[in-house]
Structures are given as structure tokens and as C-alpha cells.
Amino acid sequence: DAGITQSPRHKVTETGTPVTLRCHQTENHRYMYWYRQDPGHGLRLIHYSYGVKDTDKGEVSDGYSVSRSKTEDFLLTLESATSSQTSVYFCAISGSSVETQYFGPGTRLLVL
Amino acid sequence: ELKVEQNPLFLSMQEGKNYTIYCNYSTTSDRLYWYRQDPGKSLESLFVLLSNGAVKQEGRLMASLDTKARLSTLHITAAVHDLSATYFCADGQRSQGNLIFGKGTKLSVKP
């Protein structure tokens, strides 16, 4: 299995609070991605990174920000959590833009 | 609008039967990926198809890609219960490896 960990694995928070999710990899892969998975929607890309300090928006980026200061870590921040951000969040990594993506174990986030 | 459509979305099969899951995509992509997800788990990569006519097989699963028809298929041969899962296809046309996922096909194999 690709060396990807996500933390926390489960989180319950209240509306309006900031939340940061961490993705850590030991594969030295260049590309990292954040997705959210919701029933009936499959997986949707939030933000991605193609190198240290190189990030860009995905299709559902509103309300989220990211940072990547080191190759191994990609942080996803919900500046002010809303109930619509209740979801399962997956991090993925890839060695190139063509290779398959390897997914982390996921973080279940509940915003009350 | 870029989209990926899978059908069927739900599939109940009997063990030993064959079936095909279809994945239609809207881009001119020649990169198509298949993943498997067990309930409550992460996604596992199954196949990477990188050219027209590409065919990959692993056990009872075989995936193919027809870029002219913008269609990929995942064929299941002699299904067994262990294949019960949700299967996703994803189009890799967008830049930087960004994937557009279908909504998934939930497969249930019954004895």
C-alpha cells in the first residue's frame, strides 16, 4: 500500500469553527489531491498540488483552502465550517499526471 | 460540461454470471481509470487505460477503452461474492492529472 495517512480520521465540529485536515505521504510523490465524497455525487476534487507551494482549485473549492510547504504534507482547511461540508474527505497522491492516484484512508467530518 | 456517466448505478448479480459496467465520458480523453471501493473504505486502483483499444485484465475483471466511442467497459466474468463493491471510473483528461469521477456502480453479488 502507498504510504498515505490522513489525520484526524474522524472529527465532529460546530458550524463556524475552523478545521484543518492533514494528508501525509512517505512516497515522495509530486502530485497530491483533496476530494470529498458524498452520496450520489461520487468523488469531487476540492484542491490539488503539483509541487511544493504549487496548488490550484478543483471543481468544489469554495470554502476551502490548502497549503503545501513540504513534499510530504498537504493541508486542507475549512476556514469556517458549514453543515454542507459534512462529508468524507480523501487525500490522493500520484507520481505523475498520468499515473493512477493512490488514496488515503479518508477523514469523516461531521459539522453540526 | 465535463462529465462521466456510469451505468448501471446499481447492479445485483448472481454468482457465476457475467456482466458489464459501462462508463461514458464527454472529453476526448485517452486516459481512463477504474477504482474499487468497499463499504466504509478507501478507493483501490484497479486499472489504468492509456490508449485507444487498451485492454487490461486482473482475475475476473477486464477493462477496455474505446476513445472514439468515449466508452470504457468493466466486464465481470463468473462473478463471486468477493467482487461486491462500488466501482468507479474516472476520466483523466484534465491537466495535472485531475480526474473526473463517475458516480459509481454499486455491485452486489448474491449466492
PDB file of C-alpha atoms in Angstrom:
ATOM      1  CA  ASP A   1       0.000   0.000   0.000  1.00  0.00           C
ATOM      2  CA  ALA A   2       1.112   3.509  -0.770  1.00  0.00           C
ATOM      3  CA  GLY A   3       2.272   5.330   2.331  1.00  0.00           C
ATOM      4  CA  ILE A   4      -0.526   7.813   2.859  1.00  0.00           C
ATOM      5  CA  THR A   5      -2.027   8.787   6.184  1.00  0.00           C
ATOM      6  CA  GLN A   6      -4.773  11.233   6.985  1.00  0.00           C
ATOM      7  CA  SER A   7      -5.477  12.904  10.291  1.00  0.00           C
ATOM      8  CA  PRO A   8      -7.766  13.077  12.032  1.00  0.00           C
ATOM      9  CA  ARG A   9      -9.728  10.065  10.826  1.00  0.00           C
ATOM     10  CA  HIS A  10     -12.940  11.294  12.421  1.00  0.00           C
ATOM     11  CA  LYS A  11     -13.958  14.744  13.532  1.00  0.00           C
ATOM     12  CA  VAL A  12     -17.092  16.387  14.846  1.00  0.00           C
ATOM     13  CA  THR A  13     -17.126  20.160  14.897  1.00  0.00           C
ATOM     14  CA  GLU A  14     -19.555  23.021  15.117  1.00  0.00           C
ATOM     15  CA  THR A  15     -20.645  25.421  12.428  1.00  0.00           C
ATOM     16  CA  GLY A  16     -18.358  28.396  12.144  1.00  0.00           C
ATOM     17  CA  THR A  17     -15.235  26.795  13.571  1.00  0.00           C
ATOM     18  CA  PRO A  18     -12.025  26.353  11.548  1.00  0.00           C
ATOM     19  CA  VAL A  19     -10.942  22.833  10.724  1.00  0.00           C
ATOM     20  CA  THR A  20      -7.670  21.561   9.276  1.00  0.00           C
ATOM     21  CA  LEU A  21      -7.219  18.128   7.794  1.00  0.00           C
ATOM     22  CA  ARG A  22      -3.767  16.728   7.171  1.00  0.00           C
ATOM     23  CA  CYS A  23      -2.523  14.399   4.489  1.00  0.00           C
ATOM     24  CA  HIS A  24       0.940  12.916   4.906  1.00  0.00           C
ATOM     25  CA  GLN A  25       2.792  10.769   2.373  1.00  0.00           C
ATOM     26  CA  THR A  26       6.044   8.850   2.502  1.00  0.00           C
ATOM     27  CA  GLU A  27       6.251   8.153  -1.249  1.00  0.00           C
ATOM     28  CA  ASN A  28       7.843  11.457  -2.318  1.00  0.00           C
ATOM     29  CA  HIS A  29       5.119  11.841  -4.953  1.00  0.00           C
ATOM     30  CA  ARG A  30       4.812  15.189  -6.667  1.00  0.00           C
ATOM     31  CA  TYR A  31       1.041  15.357  -7.006  1.00  0.00           C
ATOM     32  CA  MET A  32      -1.431  15.494  -4.129  1.00  0.00           C
ATOM     33  CA  TYR A  33      -5.186  15.902  -4.260  1.00  0.00           C
ATOM     34  CA  TRP A  34      -8.087  16.510  -1.905  1.00  0.00           C
ATOM     35  CA  TYR A  35     -11.504  15.066  -2.739  1.00  0.00           C
ATOM     36  CA  ARG A  36     -14.799  14.954  -0.974  1.00  0.00           C
ATOM     37  CA  GLN A  37     -17.206  12.057  -1.317  1.00  0.00           C
ATOM     38  CA  ASP A  38     -20.926  12.496  -0.850  1.00  0.00           C
ATOM     39  CA  PRO A  39     -23.784  10.098  -1.583  1.00  0.00           C
ATOM     40  CA  GLY A  40     -24.973  10.486  -5.162  1.00  0.00           C
ATOM     41  CA  HIS A  41     -22.001  12.625  -6.214  1.00  0.00           C
ATOM     42  CA  GLY A  42     -19.078  10.257  -6.467  1.00  0.00           C
ATOM     43  CA  LEU A  43     -15.780  11.970  -5.722  1.00  0.00           C
ATOM     44  CA  ARG A  44     -15.279  15.643  -6.423  1.00  0.00           C
ATOM     45  CA  LEU A  45     -11.946  17.427  -6.500  1.00  0.00           C
ATOM     46  CA  ILE A  46     -11.513  20.264  -3.999  1.00  0.00           C
ATOM     47  CA  HIS A  47      -7.901  21.366  -4.498  1.00  0.00           C
ATOM     48  CA  TYR A  48      -4.739  19.826  -5.785  1.00  0.00           C
ATOM     49  CA  SER A  49      -0.995  20.398  -5.660  1.00  0.00           C
ATOM     50  CA  TYR A  50       1.594  19.759  -8.329  1.00  0.00           C
ATOM     51  CA  GLY A  51       4.593  20.614  -6.206  1.00  0.00           C
ATOM     52  CA  VAL A  52       5.684  22.367  -3.038  1.00  0.00           C
ATOM     53  CA  LYS A  53       3.805  25.660  -2.798  1.00  0.00           C
ATOM     54  CA  ASP A  54       2.103  24.942  -6.140  1.00  0.00           C
ATOM     55  CA  THR A  55      -1.622  24.499  -5.685  1.00  0.00           C
ATOM     56  CA  ASP A  56      -4.776  25.088  -7.660  1.00  0.00           C
ATOM     57  CA  LYS A  57      -8.525  24.868  -7.327  1.00  0.00           C
ATOM     58  CA  GLY A  58     -10.720  21.937  -8.209  1.00  0.00           C
ATOM     59  CA  GLU A  59     -14.385  21.886  -9.016  1.00  0.00           C
ATOM     60  CA  VAL A  60     -15.712  22.419  -5.461  1.00  0.00           C
ATOM     61  CA  SER A  61     -13.120  24.727  -3.889  1.00  0.00           C
ATOM     62  CA  ASP A  62     -15.406  27.358  -2.343  1.00  0.00           C
ATOM     63  CA  GLY A  63     -14.972  27.466   1.440  1.00  0.00           C
ATOM     64  CA  TYR A  64     -11.703  25.529   1.364  1.00  0.00           C
ATOM     65  CA  SER A  65      -8.044  26.482   1.267  1.00  0.00           C
ATOM     66  CA  VAL A  66      -4.891  24.383   1.060  1.00  0.00           C
ATOM     67  CA  SER A  67      -1.211  24.618   1.756  1.00  0.00           C
ATOM     68  CA  ARG A  68       1.792  22.539   0.862  1.00  0.00           C
ATOM     69  CA  SER A  69       5.037  23.677   2.440  1.00  0.00           C
ATOM     70  CA  LYS A  70       6.722  20.275   2.226  1.00  0.00           C
ATOM     71  CA  THR A  71       6.544  17.476  -0.317  1.00  0.00           C
ATOM     72  CA  GLU A  72       5.083  15.080   2.205  1.00  0.00           C
ATOM     73  CA  ASP A  73       2.277  17.200   3.676  1.00  0.00           C
ATOM     74  CA  PHE A  74      -0.848  18.669   2.117  1.00  0.00           C
ATOM     75  CA  LEU A  75      -3.235  20.507   4.419  1.00  0.00           C
ATOM     76  CA  LEU A  76      -6.887  21.215   3.758  1.00  0.00           C
ATOM     77  CA  THR A  77      -8.507  24.000   5.798  1.00  0.00           C
ATOM     78  CA  LEU A  78     -12.148  24.810   6.208  1.00  0.00           C
ATOM     79  CA  GLU A  79     -11.956  28.420   7.326  1.00  0.00           C
ATOM     80  CA  SER A  80     -15.446  28.453   8.829  1.00  0.00           C
ATOM     81  CA  ALA A  81     -17.114  25.067   8.684  1.00  0.00           C
ATOM     82  CA  THR A  82     -20.695  24.761   7.459  1.00  0.00           C
ATOM     83  CA  SER A  83     -23.095  21.832   7.596  1.00  0.00           C
ATOM     84  CA  SER A  84     -22.777  21.423   3.812  1.00  0.00           C
ATOM     85  CA  GLN A  85     -19.147  20.489   4.370  1.00  0.00           C
ATOM     86  CA  THR A  86     -20.134  17.368   6.269  1.00  0.00           C
ATOM     87  CA  SER A  87     -18.556  14.694   4.131  1.00  0.00           C
ATOM     88  CA  VAL A  88     -15.845  12.089   3.792  1.00  0.00           C
ATOM     89  CA  TYR A  89     -12.585  13.647   2.674  1.00  0.00           C
ATOM     90  CA  PHE A  90      -9.982  11.674   0.775  1.00  0.00           C
ATOM     91  CA  CYS A  91      -6.439  12.615   0.018  1.00  0.00           C
ATOM     92  CA  ALA A  92      -4.729  11.077  -3.004  1.00  0.00           C
ATOM     93  CA  ILE A  93      -1.191  11.081  -4.352  1.00  0.00           C
ATOM     94  CA  SER A  94       0.365  10.391  -7.704  1.00  0.00           C
ATOM     95  CA  GLY A  95       3.871  10.308  -9.089  1.00  0.00           C
ATOM     96  CA  SER A  96       2.863  11.943 -12.357  1.00  0.00           C
ATOM     97  CA  SER A  97      -0.162  13.395 -14.110  1.00  0.00           C
ATOM     98  CA  VAL A  98      -0.681  10.098 -15.943  1.00  0.00           C
ATOM     99  CA  GLU A  99      -0.147   7.511 -13.227  1.00  0.00           C
ATOM    100  CA  THR A 100      -3.016   6.275 -11.148  1.00  0.00           C
ATOM    101  CA  GLN A 101      -3.822   8.026  -7.899  1.00  0.00           C
ATOM    102  CA  TYR A 102      -3.415   6.275  -4.563  1.00  0.00           C
ATOM    103  CA  PHE A 103      -5.936   7.187  -1.941  1.00  0.00           C
ATOM    104  CA  GLY A 104      -5.579   7.681   1.768  1.00  0.00           C
ATOM    105  CA  PRO A 105      -7.932   6.105   4.335  1.00  0.00           C
ATOM    106  CA  GLY A 106     -10.251   9.114   4.476  1.00  0.00           C
ATOM    107  CA  THR A 107     -11.491  11.517   7.139  1.00  0.00           C
ATOM    108  CA  ARG A 108     -15.119  11.557   8.212  1.00  0.00           C
ATOM    109  CA  LEU A 109     -16.136  15.100   9.104  1.00  0.00           C
ATOM    110  CA  LEU A 110     -19.442  15.990  10.728  1.00  0.00           C
ATOM    111  CA  VAL A 111     -20.312  19.669  11.054  1.00  0.00           C
ATOM    112  CA  LEU A 112     -23.157  20.287  13.490  1.00  0.00           C
TER     113      LEU A 112
ATOM    114  CA  GLU B   1     -19.780  20.398 -19.117  1.00  0.00           C
ATOM    115  CA  LEU B   2     -17.246  17.693 -18.465  1.00  0.00           C
ATOM    116  CA  LYS B   3     -18.943  14.579 -17.206  1.00  0.00           C
ATOM    117  CA  VAL B   4     -18.580  10.870 -16.710  1.00  0.00           C
ATOM    118  CA  GLU B   5     -21.643   8.652 -16.692  1.00  0.00           C
ATOM    119  CA  GLN B   6     -21.701   5.129 -15.406  1.00  0.00           C
ATOM    120  CA  ASN B   7     -24.428   2.609 -15.868  1.00  0.00           C
ATOM    121  CA  PRO B   8     -25.937   0.874 -14.254  1.00  0.00           C
ATOM    122  CA  LEU B   9     -25.621   2.657 -10.908  1.00  0.00           C
ATOM    123  CA  PHE B  10     -26.834  -0.418  -9.075  1.00  0.00           C
ATOM    124  CA  LEU B  11     -26.272  -3.993 -10.139  1.00  0.00           C
ATOM    125  CA  SER B  12     -27.396  -7.133  -8.403  1.00  0.00           C
ATOM    126  CA  MET B  13     -25.878 -10.276  -9.841  1.00  0.00           C
ATOM    127  CA  GLN B  14     -25.913 -13.944  -9.102  1.00  0.00           C
ATOM    128  CA  GLU B  15     -22.686 -15.766  -8.542  1.00  0.00           C
ATOM    129  CA  GLY B  16     -21.341 -17.322 -11.697  1.00  0.00           C
ATOM    130  CA  LYS B  17     -22.955 -14.809 -14.053  1.00  0.00           C
ATOM    131  CA  ASN B  18     -21.254 -12.353 -16.384  1.00  0.00           C
ATOM    132  CA  TYR B  19     -21.991  -8.647 -16.633  1.00  0.00           C
ATOM    133  CA  THR B  20     -20.588  -5.389 -17.943  1.00  0.00           C
ATOM    134  CA  ILE B  21     -20.431  -1.935 -16.392  1.00  0.00           C
ATOM    135  CA  TYR B  22     -20.343   0.950 -18.851  1.00  0.00           C
ATOM    136  CA  CYS B  23     -18.527   4.254 -18.479  1.00  0.00           C
ATOM    137  CA  ASN B  24     -19.241   7.047 -20.944  1.00  0.00           C
ATOM    138  CA  TYR B  25     -17.227  10.243 -20.803  1.00  0.00           C
ATOM    139  CA  SER B  26     -17.566  13.572 -22.560  1.00  0.00           C
ATOM    140  CA  THR B  27     -13.963  14.561 -23.279  1.00  0.00           C
ATOM    141  CA  THR B  28     -11.506  13.388 -25.933  1.00  0.00           C
ATOM    142  CA  SER B  29      -9.540  11.664 -23.227  1.00  0.00           C
ATOM    143  CA  ASP B  30      -7.276   8.689 -23.817  1.00  0.00           C
ATOM    144  CA  ARG B  31      -6.800   8.128 -20.096  1.00  0.00           C
ATOM    145  CA  LEU B  32      -9.353   6.193 -18.131  1.00  0.00           C
ATOM    146  CA  TYR B  33      -9.043   4.775 -14.641  1.00  0.00           C
ATOM    147  CA  TRP B  34     -11.049   2.202 -12.712  1.00  0.00           C
ATOM    148  CA  TYR B  35     -11.235   2.021  -8.930  1.00  0.00           C
ATOM    149  CA  ARG B  36     -12.930  -0.208  -6.418  1.00  0.00           C
ATOM    150  CA  GLN B  37     -14.334   0.891  -3.059  1.00  0.00           C
ATOM    151  CA  ASP B  38     -15.551  -1.425  -0.317  1.00  0.00           C
ATOM    152  CA  PRO B  39     -18.137  -0.043   2.138  1.00  0.00           C
ATOM    153  CA  GLY B  40     -16.573   2.384   4.580  1.00  0.00           C
ATOM    154  CA  LYS B  41     -13.158   2.017   2.970  1.00  0.00           C
ATOM    155  CA  SER B  42     -10.877   3.935   0.678  1.00  0.00           C
ATOM    156  CA  LEU B  43     -10.512   3.589  -3.086  1.00  0.00           C
ATOM    157  CA  GLU B  44      -8.248   0.958  -4.590  1.00  0.00           C
ATOM    158  CA  SER B  45      -6.811   1.331  -8.064  1.00  0.00           C
ATOM    159  CA  LEU B  46      -7.836  -1.464 -10.433  1.00  0.00           C
ATOM    160  CA  PHE B  47      -6.874  -0.466 -13.957  1.00  0.00           C
ATOM    161  CA  VAL B  48      -5.186   2.322 -15.881  1.00  0.00           C
ATOM    162  CA  LEU B  49      -6.093   2.555 -19.570  1.00  0.00           C
ATOM    163  CA  LEU B  50      -3.896   4.958 -21.507  1.00  0.00           C
ATOM    164  CA  SER B  51      -4.681   4.450 -25.176  1.00  0.00           C
ATOM    165  CA  ASN B  52      -7.436   3.577 -27.584  1.00  0.00           C
ATOM    166  CA  GLY B  53      -8.007  -0.160 -27.637  1.00  0.00           C
ATOM    167  CA  ALA B  54      -6.260  -0.719 -24.322  1.00  0.00           C
ATOM    168  CA  VAL B  55      -7.392  -3.845 -22.516  1.00  0.00           C
ATOM    169  CA  LYS B  56      -6.356  -4.860 -19.017  1.00  0.00           C
ATOM    170  CA  GLN B  57      -7.347  -7.979 -17.102  1.00  0.00           C
ATOM    171  CA  GLU B  58      -6.993  -8.994 -13.498  1.00  0.00           C
ATOM    172  CA  GLY B  59      -8.706 -12.141 -12.317  1.00  0.00           C
ATOM    173  CA  ARG B  60     -12.408 -11.988 -13.135  1.00  0.00           C
ATOM    174  CA  LEU B  61     -12.286  -8.323 -14.174  1.00  0.00           C
ATOM    175  CA  MET B  62     -11.405  -6.991 -17.598  1.00  0.00           C
ATOM    176  CA  ALA B  63     -11.389  -3.323 -18.580  1.00  0.00           C
ATOM    177  CA  SER B  64     -11.234  -1.837 -22.055  1.00  0.00           C
ATOM    178  CA  LEU B  65     -11.138   1.608 -23.619  1.00  0.00           C
ATOM    179  CA  ASP B  66     -12.630   2.863 -26.888  1.00  0.00           C
ATOM    180  CA  THR B  67     -11.657   6.507 -27.218  1.00  0.00           C
ATOM    181  CA  LYS B  68     -13.582   7.007 -30.444  1.00  0.00           C
ATOM    182  CA  ALA B  69     -16.811   5.981 -28.753  1.00  0.00           C
ATOM    183  CA  ARG B  70     -15.715   7.698 -25.493  1.00  0.00           C
ATOM    184  CA  LEU B  71     -16.550   4.477 -23.729  1.00  0.00           C
ATOM    185  CA  SER B  72     -14.844   2.229 -21.257  1.00  0.00           C
ATOM    186  CA  THR B  73     -16.230  -1.062 -20.045  1.00  0.00           C
ATOM    187  CA  LEU B  74     -15.551  -3.196 -16.998  1.00  0.00           C
ATOM    188  CA  HIS B  75     -16.505  -6.793 -17.672  1.00  0.00           C
ATOM    189  CA  ILE B  76     -17.104  -9.214 -14.849  1.00  0.00           C
ATOM    190  CA  THR B  77     -16.734 -12.907 -15.572  1.00  0.00           C
ATOM    191  CA  ALA B  78     -18.292 -15.583 -13.387  1.00  0.00           C
ATOM    192  CA  ALA B  79     -18.980 -13.224 -10.510  1.00  0.00           C
ATOM    193  CA  VAL B  80     -18.184 -14.210  -6.939  1.00  0.00           C
ATOM    194  CA  HIS B  81     -19.351 -12.617  -3.694  1.00  0.00           C
ATOM    195  CA  ASP B  82     -15.931 -11.057  -3.058  1.00  0.00           C
ATOM    196  CA  LEU B  83     -16.462  -8.764  -6.037  1.00  0.00           C
ATOM    197  CA  SER B  84     -19.306  -6.991  -4.231  1.00  0.00           C
ATOM    198  CA  ALA B  85     -18.201  -3.343  -4.001  1.00  0.00           C
ATOM    199  CA  THR B  86     -18.696   0.024  -5.655  1.00  0.00           C
ATOM    200  CA  TYR B  87     -16.753   0.531  -8.878  1.00  0.00           C
ATOM    201  CA  PHE B  88     -15.782   3.965 -10.138  1.00  0.00           C
ATOM    202  CA  CYS B  89     -14.422   5.029 -13.475  1.00  0.00           C
ATOM    203  CA  ALA B  90     -12.564   8.314 -13.846  1.00  0.00           C
ATOM    204  CA  ASP B  91     -11.560  10.378 -16.858  1.00  0.00           C
ATOM    205  CA  GLY B  92      -8.002  11.704 -16.741  1.00  0.00           C
ATOM    206  CA  GLN B  93      -8.230  14.313 -19.483  1.00  0.00           C
ATOM    207  CA  ARG B  94      -7.862  17.394 -17.346  1.00  0.00           C
ATOM    208  CA  SER B  95      -4.477  18.900 -16.667  1.00  0.00           C
ATOM    209  CA  GLN B  96      -2.202  17.934 -13.798  1.00  0.00           C
ATOM    210  CA  GLY B  97      -3.799  14.533 -13.524  1.00  0.00           C
ATOM    211  CA  ASN B  98      -7.118  15.829 -12.283  1.00  0.00           C
ATOM    212  CA  LEU B  99      -9.766  13.151 -12.503  1.00  0.00           C
ATOM    213  CA  ILE B 100     -13.454  13.427 -13.245  1.00  0.00           C
ATOM    214  CA  PHE B 101     -15.217  10.590 -11.471  1.00  0.00           C
ATOM    215  CA  GLY B 102     -18.432   8.848 -12.360  1.00  0.00           C
ATOM    216  CA  LYS B 103     -20.969   8.363  -9.596  1.00  0.00           C
ATOM    217  CA  GLY B 104     -20.050   4.733  -9.167  1.00  0.00           C
ATOM    218  CA  THR B 105     -21.730   1.387  -9.772  1.00  0.00           C
ATOM    219  CA  LYS B 106     -22.711  -0.494  -6.648  1.00  0.00           C
ATOM    220  CA  LEU B 107     -22.334  -4.179  -7.357  1.00  0.00           C
ATOM    221  CA  SER B 108     -23.916  -6.832  -5.191  1.00  0.00           C
ATOM    222  CA  VAL B 109     -23.155 -10.471  -5.954  1.00  0.00           C
ATOM    223  CA  LYS B 110     -25.560 -12.908  -4.384  1.00  0.00           C
ATOM    224  CA  PRO B 111     -25.200 -16.663  -3.970  1.00  0.00           C
TER     225      PRO B 111
END
